Amino acid sequence: MTSTEGMGRPARMLVAALCGALCLGFFFRGQIGNGFTLLLGDRHDGVIALSILEHWTNALRGIEPWDHTAYFFPVPATLGYNDGYLLFGLLHAGFRALGADPFLSGELVNIATRAIGFAATLALGRRLGLAFGWALLGAALFTVSNNLFIRGSHAQLFSVSFVPLLALLAQAALAALWEGRRRGLALHGAGFCLLFAALLMTGFYMAWYSAFLGGALLLAWLAVAGGAARRHLLRAIRAQALPLLGLLALAAALNLPFLWLYLPKAAETGMHPWPDVLRHVPAPLDIVNVGPDNLLWGWLVRGLNETLRPGFPAWSERMTGLPPLLLACWIAALAWLARGPALPPGRLALLRALGLASLATWAMTLQVGGHSLWSLVYHYVPGGKAPRVVARYQIFITLAVILPAMAFLAARRWPRPLLAALAGLLLLEQANAYAPLFLDRTLELARLESVPPPPPGCRAFYVSAARTGSRFGEAVDDPYNHNTEAMLVAAVRHIPTINGISTFNPPGWPAGIPEDPGYLAAVEAYAKAWGIAGLCALDLRSFTWSGPEER
């Protein structure tokens, strides 16, 4: 793609903007096609995410404390039962201020984060020495990635869009350290510390995976860089000891809110037991598990599953694999890097270290016969018990696969027809017919607007009757049904609820459904235990209130 190198900066910016718009249009084609009436997610997990986004809008307006959501009232620090969604919430507050309803705003947040990911990946590719065309292709592949597309019902996974920006800041800070530029080290290092702390408060998976791969990358670089480079790094650290200590202190201060919020909840809940984690550790076949509806490779996934693991569900949390052609390019890149191509020494060492660290950490996530090296991470690495769905590491590692693959392809001279075919196939294999668009914006917004203002004296509420309809087969006789709707009503109508549901729930939480004989007794016991006065009941079938009753 050397022809793009002759383009001026304005032309490149225009091409990048057009390419980014096309990628966003392709990724969100379903929502655009249906007029944003069906959105990513469902009325369970999707509504939980929206309630937390609304929490940040309320917090910025001074309606709620930053750490205390409108659900699980009046338990303290309830934000700590789930991912914090901080960066998403800040974007959401902006879209809400512009007049978007909660559901549309939530989808606009997804679009905005993918736009950030596209721009940051393009800039990162250029920073790593890729020609504009190859960096653009890498950014496009990251933006339209198949695994995020089919797992997009989990909003927290969109935090992977901030990883290339985090890497960009890390690279700039390390380059400044290497070259002895104190001001650059301080500025870019501070930006990295701030973004990493914000990412931790947004989606723990991608922040923790960044730290995990970053640690492995450092070890790999020390192994492959050579003695002279290691000595230079040691001298640079000694020379810049003062700003590095300042950055360390800044990082500690910025992460205090995260530690204050989540460490007590981790101790309270005990995190995830190993059998639950092992269920979501990918098998070798899941490396290419791009889903049975992938346009190019669905037949392969179906055939492998039917032949090698019959009965394996078509829909699975382990459906996070990468397309075979991109994987083949990455494997070829690893072999190319091992041979020592003619690259600048610093870039070669970095790409080699990235390839080695990616290969080693990815291998650790796999299970064979119920055994996995991830058990070592789970038991001995701080934070290792928090990620439950280990297969999501494949969504995170996508960027680390794309960059070396693009560097390898860029080192070859390609006939233009073959180059066009290769780029087209790399993009086409990201296409999937399955999209988790199960959140009916029109229906859910109408239900939300049907809730009248609460009666005077109502300080909090519980759901006394849940909806009975199910458009997409969502479970009705299920705790998610009434709890998630209560969470959104509480956030939008600014009245707290004792209901709510999360991966972990507070002690004494009313675990049943309104139809259970013991539900009302559980509600009363919870209210008594917390000394709640002015508790009302909300009927989500008739959209009527009753109470408050003194308890």
XYZ file of C-alpha atoms in Angstrom:
551
model
C 0.000 0.000 0.000
C 2.856 2.311 -0.802
C 0.682 4.454 -3.090
C -0.908 6.055 -0.048
C 2.478 7.365 1.117
C 2.379 10.060 -1.547
C -0.803 11.560 -0.126
C -0.691 14.827 1.773
C -1.845 15.112 5.366
C -5.301 16.588 4.524
C -5.934 13.813 2.000
C -4.924 11.156 4.519
C -7.209 12.650 7.144
C -10.088 12.624 4.670
C -9.414 9.012 3.655
C -9.142 7.993 7.316
C -12.413 9.738 8.161
C -14.210 8.073 5.249
C -12.768 4.671 6.122
C -13.710 5.119 9.779
C -17.255 6.102 8.840
C -17.576 3.046 6.584
C -16.297 0.778 9.364
C -18.742 2.234 11.874
C -21.558 1.950 9.357
C -20.678 -1.687 8.737
C -20.368 -2.592 12.421
C -23.642 -0.881 13.323
C -25.437 -1.717 10.061
C -28.275 -3.491 11.839
C -29.132 -0.534 14.041
C -28.846 1.923 11.163
C -31.049 -0.293 9.009
C -33.803 -0.582 11.618
C -33.735 3.109 12.483
C -32.214 2.438 15.916
C -35.343 0.643 17.076
C -33.514 -2.615 17.871
C -30.260 -2.121 19.741
C -27.342 -4.172 21.019
C -28.119 -6.111 24.166
C -31.367 -7.250 25.690
C -33.736 -6.202 28.424
C -31.578 -8.005 30.998
C -27.827 -7.285 30.695
C -28.434 -4.393 28.327
C -30.767 -2.661 30.769
C -28.343 -3.218 33.661
C -25.701 -1.385 31.639
C -28.088 1.460 30.839
C -28.990 1.864 34.504
C -25.307 2.323 35.345
C -24.856 4.813 32.498
C -27.818 6.749 33.874
C -26.160 6.609 37.294
C -23.220 8.621 35.977
C -25.569 11.191 34.458
C -27.219 11.495 37.867
C -23.866 11.655 39.647
C -22.673 14.491 37.405
C -25.901 16.358 38.179
C -25.425 15.840 41.911
C -28.472 13.569 42.255
C -26.548 10.455 43.337
C -23.174 9.895 45.036
C -20.576 8.634 42.561
C -20.326 5.230 44.253
C -23.994 4.669 45.103
C -26.376 3.537 42.357
C -30.165 3.836 42.524
C -30.569 0.071 42.963
C -29.856 -2.174 45.995
C -31.008 0.753 48.165
C -29.681 1.593 50.754
C -26.578 -0.651 50.599
C -23.422 1.507 50.429
C -21.005 1.534 47.475
C -23.337 -0.469 45.235
C -21.408 0.498 42.113
C -18.830 -2.041 43.298
C -21.110 -4.974 42.486
C -20.601 -4.431 38.767
C -18.218 -2.835 36.291
C -18.177 0.913 36.812
C -18.696 2.065 33.164
C -17.082 5.421 33.996
C -15.873 6.400 30.514
C -19.098 5.121 28.971
C -21.062 7.104 31.543
C -19.258 10.344 30.724
C -20.057 9.900 27.030
C -23.635 8.942 27.899
C -24.092 12.087 29.973
C -23.060 14.148 26.959
C -25.520 12.447 24.620
C -28.280 12.731 27.224
C -27.561 16.448 27.559
C -28.028 16.736 23.787
C -31.521 15.250 24.109
C -31.043 11.557 23.344
C -33.243 9.131 25.265
C -31.450 6.571 27.484
C -31.631 3.760 24.929
C -30.431 5.774 21.938
C -27.735 7.371 24.058
C -26.441 3.960 25.101
C -26.028 2.933 21.458
C -24.361 6.229 20.598
C -21.848 5.475 23.353
C -21.014 2.200 21.595
C -20.518 4.039 18.309
C -18.342 6.689 19.932
C -16.090 4.124 21.588
C -15.556 2.274 18.310
C -14.680 5.579 16.661
C -12.103 6.197 19.384
C -10.730 2.699 18.862
C -10.422 3.224 15.108
C -8.554 6.520 15.441
C -6.261 5.224 18.185
C -5.409 2.022 16.295
C -4.587 4.021 13.175
C -2.314 6.316 15.190
C -0.717 3.355 16.971
C 0.009 1.593 13.702
C 1.689 4.706 12.355
C 3.667 5.093 15.589
C 4.926 1.529 15.164
C 6.194 2.295 11.673
C 3.376 0.993 9.486
C 2.696 2.741 6.205
C -0.571 4.668 6.167
C -2.429 2.084 4.100
C -1.451 -0.836 6.322
C -2.198 1.136 9.475
C -5.589 1.989 7.993
C -6.307 -1.667 7.236
C -5.299 -2.615 10.775
C -7.602 0.032 12.227
C -10.453 -1.190 10.040
C -9.952 -4.818 11.107
C -9.917 -3.824 14.767
C -13.063 -1.729 14.397
C -15.179 -4.335 12.599
C -13.784 -7.328 14.506
C -16.082 -10.344 14.345
C -15.666 -11.369 17.984
C -16.819 -8.061 19.443
C -19.624 -7.843 16.886
C -21.192 -11.118 18.001
C -20.477 -10.519 21.701
C -21.623 -6.895 21.626
C -24.581 -7.565 23.908
C -22.120 -7.167 26.794
C -21.528 -3.425 26.843
C -18.436 -3.630 29.046
C -16.542 -5.371 26.237
C -16.602 -2.142 24.233
C -13.947 -0.890 26.657
C -11.479 -2.761 24.418
C -11.794 0.317 22.193
C -9.692 2.265 24.702
C -6.836 -0.271 24.687
C -5.087 1.131 21.567
C -5.261 4.610 23.104
C -3.726 3.225 26.290
C -0.999 1.545 24.225
C -0.374 4.781 22.339
C 0.185 6.692 25.587
C 2.390 3.911 26.971
C 4.540 3.885 23.838
C 4.933 7.667 23.905
C 5.897 7.644 27.589
C 8.407 4.823 27.123
C 9.916 6.506 24.064
C 10.373 9.676 26.117
C 11.990 7.641 28.907
C 14.314 5.954 26.411
C 15.340 9.274 24.854
C 15.671 11.173 28.126
C 12.815 13.615 27.454
C 11.575 14.381 30.951
C 8.649 16.576 29.902
C 7.350 13.988 27.426
C 7.690 11.253 30.023
C 5.729 13.270 32.566
C 2.933 14.294 30.193
C 2.407 10.991 28.415
C 2.997 9.015 31.585
C 0.372 11.051 33.414
C -2.037 10.519 30.528
C -1.423 6.784 30.695
C -1.989 6.691 34.461
C -5.208 8.672 34.133
C -6.601 6.552 31.296
C -5.670 3.275 32.968
C -7.402 4.317 36.187
C -10.463 5.378 34.192
C -10.409 2.090 32.266
C -10.333 0.138 35.529
C -13.447 2.038 36.598
C -15.051 1.331 33.212
C -14.483 -2.341 32.387
C -12.229 -4.447 34.583
C -11.671 -7.154 31.972
C -9.860 -4.999 29.436
C -7.931 -2.966 32.013
C -6.719 -6.079 33.832
C -5.900 -7.851 30.576
C -3.876 -4.775 29.568
C -1.830 -5.022 32.753
C -1.477 -8.793 32.336
C -0.207 -8.555 28.754
C 1.885 -5.503 29.650
C 3.729 -7.451 32.336
C 4.328 -10.335 29.943
C 5.463 -7.876 27.267
C 8.072 -6.397 29.612
C 9.452 -9.840 30.453
C 9.512 -10.809 26.782
C 11.286 -7.578 25.823
C 13.943 -8.130 28.488
C 14.493 -11.589 27.014
C 14.802 -10.555 23.350
C 16.119 -6.968 23.369
C 19.765 -7.778 24.055
C 22.245 -6.680 26.693
C 22.925 -3.224 25.281
C 19.232 -2.337 25.212
C 18.707 -3.626 28.746
C 21.627 -1.548 30.023
C 20.294 1.522 28.224
C 16.899 1.054 29.849
C 18.484 0.752 33.294
C 20.452 3.971 32.734
C 17.300 5.741 31.544
C 15.377 4.618 34.638
C 18.146 5.887 36.901
C 18.317 9.208 35.064
C 14.543 9.693 35.223
C 14.012 8.297 38.725
C 12.304 11.432 40.034
C 9.576 11.736 37.366
C 9.060 7.961 37.483
C 8.491 8.130 41.238
C 6.078 10.993 40.634
C 4.159 8.909 38.092
C 4.070 6.000 40.518
C 2.592 8.244 43.198
C 0.084 9.640 40.690
C -0.974 6.136 39.656
C -1.480 5.140 43.288
C -3.585 8.228 43.972
C -5.698 7.817 40.828
C -6.480 4.190 41.654
C -7.496 4.811 45.257
C -11.207 5.212 44.334
C -11.142 1.891 42.480
C -9.468 0.092 45.370
C -11.754 1.728 47.937
C -14.828 0.672 45.951
C -13.939 -2.823 44.789
C -11.630 -4.390 47.376
C -14.343 -4.589 50.076
C -16.810 -6.042 47.559
C -14.233 -8.615 46.442
C -13.741 -9.640 50.066
C -17.516 -9.749 50.609
C -18.308 -11.895 47.575
C -15.182 -14.046 47.375
C -15.134 -13.508 43.593
C -15.715 -16.380 41.139
C -15.086 -20.022 42.105
C -12.680 -21.881 39.830
C -15.287 -24.312 38.363
C -17.316 -21.324 37.113
C -14.209 -19.832 35.525
C -13.095 -23.109 33.937
C -16.448 -23.404 32.143
C -15.570 -20.252 30.227
C -11.916 -21.063 29.513
C -11.595 -21.587 25.744
C -10.524 -24.867 24.195
C -8.108 -24.928 21.221
C -11.082 -25.105 18.836
C -12.319 -21.797 20.231
C -9.282 -20.031 18.776
C -11.187 -20.106 15.467
C -14.690 -20.109 16.961
C -15.999 -17.135 15.005
C -19.570 -18.351 15.327
C -21.676 -20.570 13.052
C -23.032 -17.545 11.170
C -19.698 -16.053 10.107
C -19.947 -15.266 6.412
C -16.727 -17.009 5.336
C -15.988 -19.460 8.116
C -19.329 -20.432 9.643
C -19.232 -23.746 7.776
C -15.859 -24.516 9.349
C -17.063 -23.755 12.879
C -20.173 -25.896 12.412
C -18.145 -28.752 10.955
C -15.490 -28.686 13.681
C -18.095 -28.594 16.430
C -20.177 -31.405 14.933
C -17.123 -33.589 14.325
C -14.911 -32.936 17.336
C -17.335 -31.851 20.062
C -20.891 -32.861 19.153
C -23.510 -31.209 21.296
C -21.430 -28.086 21.878
C -23.862 -25.145 21.871
C -23.932 -22.963 18.781
C -24.181 -19.901 21.028
C -21.547 -19.765 23.728
C -19.503 -17.288 25.750
C -16.500 -19.015 24.173
C -17.558 -17.747 20.741
C -14.733 -15.166 20.659
C -12.248 -16.643 18.187
C -10.376 -14.924 15.388
C -10.863 -15.562 11.660
C -8.437 -18.098 10.129
C -6.877 -15.824 7.492
C -5.954 -13.177 10.067
C -4.606 -15.919 12.332
C -2.540 -17.314 9.458
C -1.051 -13.863 8.844
C -0.205 -13.580 12.539
C 1.466 -17.005 12.623
C 3.444 -16.068 9.512
C 4.414 -12.824 11.248
C 5.741 -14.737 14.263
C 7.891 -16.913 11.992
C 9.080 -13.830 10.084
C 10.025 -12.037 13.298
C 11.888 -15.113 14.559
C 14.094 -15.032 11.443
C 15.199 -11.468 12.182
C 13.873 -9.277 9.354
C 15.550 -6.036 8.336
C 13.781 -3.700 10.742
C 15.140 -0.992 13.041
C 16.438 -2.779 16.170
C 14.009 -1.081 18.536
C 10.978 -1.896 16.414
C 12.132 -5.473 15.865
C 12.597 -6.036 19.599
C 9.162 -4.585 20.360
C 7.370 -6.663 17.723
C 9.206 -9.807 18.791
C 8.318 -9.178 22.421
C 4.691 -8.489 21.519
C 4.481 -11.703 19.522
C 6.089 -13.760 22.279
C 3.977 -12.226 25.054
C 0.769 -12.625 23.052
C 1.545 -16.243 22.218
C 2.438 -17.143 25.812
C -0.495 -15.412 27.489
C -2.988 -16.663 24.907
C -1.738 -20.223 25.393
C -2.281 -19.843 29.138
C -5.967 -19.110 28.564
C -6.611 -22.448 26.833
C -7.861 -25.655 28.407
C -7.247 -29.232 27.308
C -9.145 -32.027 28.979
C -10.310 -29.751 31.780
C -6.769 -28.597 32.607
C -5.494 -25.074 32.013
C -2.458 -23.000 32.927
C -4.952 -20.250 33.686
C -5.362 -21.878 37.085
C -1.937 -20.444 37.955
C -3.122 -16.977 36.980
C -6.347 -17.499 38.907
C -4.610 -18.523 42.113
C -1.428 -16.431 42.110
C -1.860 -13.252 40.048
C -3.554 -10.329 41.852
C -7.015 -9.808 40.381
C -6.946 -13.189 38.632
C -10.174 -14.351 40.283
C -12.183 -11.433 38.890
C -12.432 -12.338 35.164
C -15.052 -15.082 34.892
C -15.255 -15.431 31.102
C -11.607 -16.048 30.232
C -12.566 -16.484 26.564
C -12.936 -12.703 26.392
C -9.146 -12.497 26.348
C -9.451 -13.335 22.661
C -11.369 -10.098 22.135
C -8.604 -8.229 23.934
C -5.763 -9.968 22.072
C -7.219 -9.046 18.662
C -5.209 -5.809 18.558
C -1.982 -7.648 19.418
C -2.685 -10.082 16.578
C -3.460 -7.388 14.019
C -0.355 -5.226 14.532
C 2.335 -7.884 13.863
C 0.235 -9.287 11.018
C 0.134 -5.871 9.362
C 3.893 -5.414 9.884
C 4.537 -8.762 8.187
C 2.262 -8.008 5.246
C 3.749 -4.531 4.867
C 7.240 -6.024 4.499
C 6.219 -7.807 1.284
C 5.750 -6.422 -2.193
C 2.290 -7.392 -3.388
C 0.835 -7.187 -6.905
C -2.102 -4.822 -6.722
C -4.793 -7.393 -7.628
C -3.473 -9.794 -4.988
C -3.204 -6.982 -2.452
C -6.797 -5.922 -3.069
C -7.996 -9.525 -2.777
C -6.057 -10.073 0.450
C -7.335 -6.891 2.078
C -10.862 -7.676 0.946
C -10.758 -11.204 2.358
C -9.320 -10.009 5.676
C -12.226 -7.606 5.983
C -14.848 -9.996 4.629
C -13.997 -12.737 7.119
C -15.029 -10.347 9.902
C -18.617 -10.314 8.597
C -21.231 -12.226 10.575
C -24.959 -12.660 10.024
C -25.605 -12.900 13.771
C -26.037 -9.662 15.688
C -27.378 -9.601 19.275
C -29.960 -6.872 18.635
C -32.541 -7.797 21.240
C -33.224 -4.498 22.985
C -36.483 -3.058 21.642
C -36.016 0.666 22.095
C -39.588 1.615 21.160
C -41.147 -0.923 23.511
C -38.823 -0.285 26.445
C -39.052 3.491 26.139
C -42.852 3.288 26.085
C -42.802 1.144 29.225
C -40.451 3.532 30.953
C -42.624 6.520 30.079
C -45.718 4.666 31.345
C -44.431 4.704 34.913
C -46.242 7.581 36.695
C -44.591 9.729 39.363
C -44.399 7.967 42.738
C -46.877 8.910 45.466
C -45.929 11.448 48.143
C -43.854 10.024 50.949
C -42.338 7.308 48.776
C -38.605 7.092 49.544
C -37.882 3.804 47.754
C -39.750 1.060 45.931
C -39.870 -2.609 45.110
C -41.572 -4.351 42.184
C -44.815 -6.060 43.175
C -45.651 -7.510 39.745
C -43.429 -8.060 36.712
C -44.181 -8.013 33.020
C -45.414 -11.198 31.396
C -44.478 -10.563 27.759
C -41.281 -11.741 26.064
C -40.535 -10.609 22.521
C -37.201 -12.387 22.083
C -37.691 -15.345 24.384
C -36.275 -13.728 27.500
C -37.132 -15.619 30.664
C -40.177 -14.172 32.434
C -40.235 -16.252 35.614
C -36.701 -15.147 36.353
C -35.111 -12.681 38.812
C -33.701 -10.654 35.915
C -37.176 -9.810 34.614
C -38.376 -7.466 37.346
C -35.002 -6.481 38.812
C -33.478 -5.022 35.656
C -36.549 -2.963 34.814
C -36.624 -1.674 38.391
C -32.981 -0.594 38.052
C -33.700 1.563 35.010
C -36.901 3.027 36.446
C -34.983 3.956 39.591
C -32.185 5.653 37.663
C -34.383 7.571 35.218
C -37.161 8.522 37.668
C -34.708 9.335 40.476
C -36.291 7.133 43.112
C -34.176 4.316 44.564
C -35.212 0.683 44.543
C -34.331 -2.188 46.817
C -34.440 -4.380 43.717
C -31.499 -4.897 41.413
C -29.356 -7.718 40.122
C -25.712 -8.169 39.287
C -23.008 -10.800 39.048
C -22.802 -10.441 42.812
C -25.653 -9.246 45.015
C -25.633 -7.804 48.550
C -26.400 -9.894 51.631
C -30.115 -10.209 52.371
C -31.102 -9.255 48.816
C -34.670 -10.444 47.961
C -33.685 -13.224 45.586
C -37.100 -14.412 44.417
C -39.600 -13.129 41.877
C -42.832 -11.267 42.718
C -44.920 -14.381 42.058
C -43.036 -16.427 44.664
C -44.952 -16.993 47.922
C -41.962 -15.866 49.959
C -41.091 -12.771 47.909
C -43.058 -10.234 49.936
C -41.688 -11.643 53.186
C -38.149 -11.320 51.799
C -38.851 -7.704 50.827
C -40.185 -6.952 54.301
C -37.191 -8.611 55.962
C -34.786 -6.601 53.805
C -36.631 -3.345 54.554
C -36.625 -4.088 58.274
C -32.937 -5.022 58.297
C -32.013 -1.726 56.650
C -34.574 0.415 58.462
C -36.246 1.584 55.257
C -39.207 3.910 55.732
C -41.558 5.037 52.962
C -41.275 1.860 50.882
C -43.701 1.757 47.931
C -44.700 -1.016 45.551
C -44.606 -0.620 41.766
C -46.746 -2.886 39.607
C -44.986 -3.231 36.240
C -48.055 -4.796 34.634
C -50.556 -2.039 35.374
C -47.935 0.691 35.935
C -49.473 1.700 39.235
C -48.036 2.493 42.634
C -49.229 1.454 46.063
C -48.076 2.584 49.485
C -45.972 3.773 51.085
C -46.612 1.594 54.065
C -44.939 1.903 57.416
C -42.973 -1.242 58.185
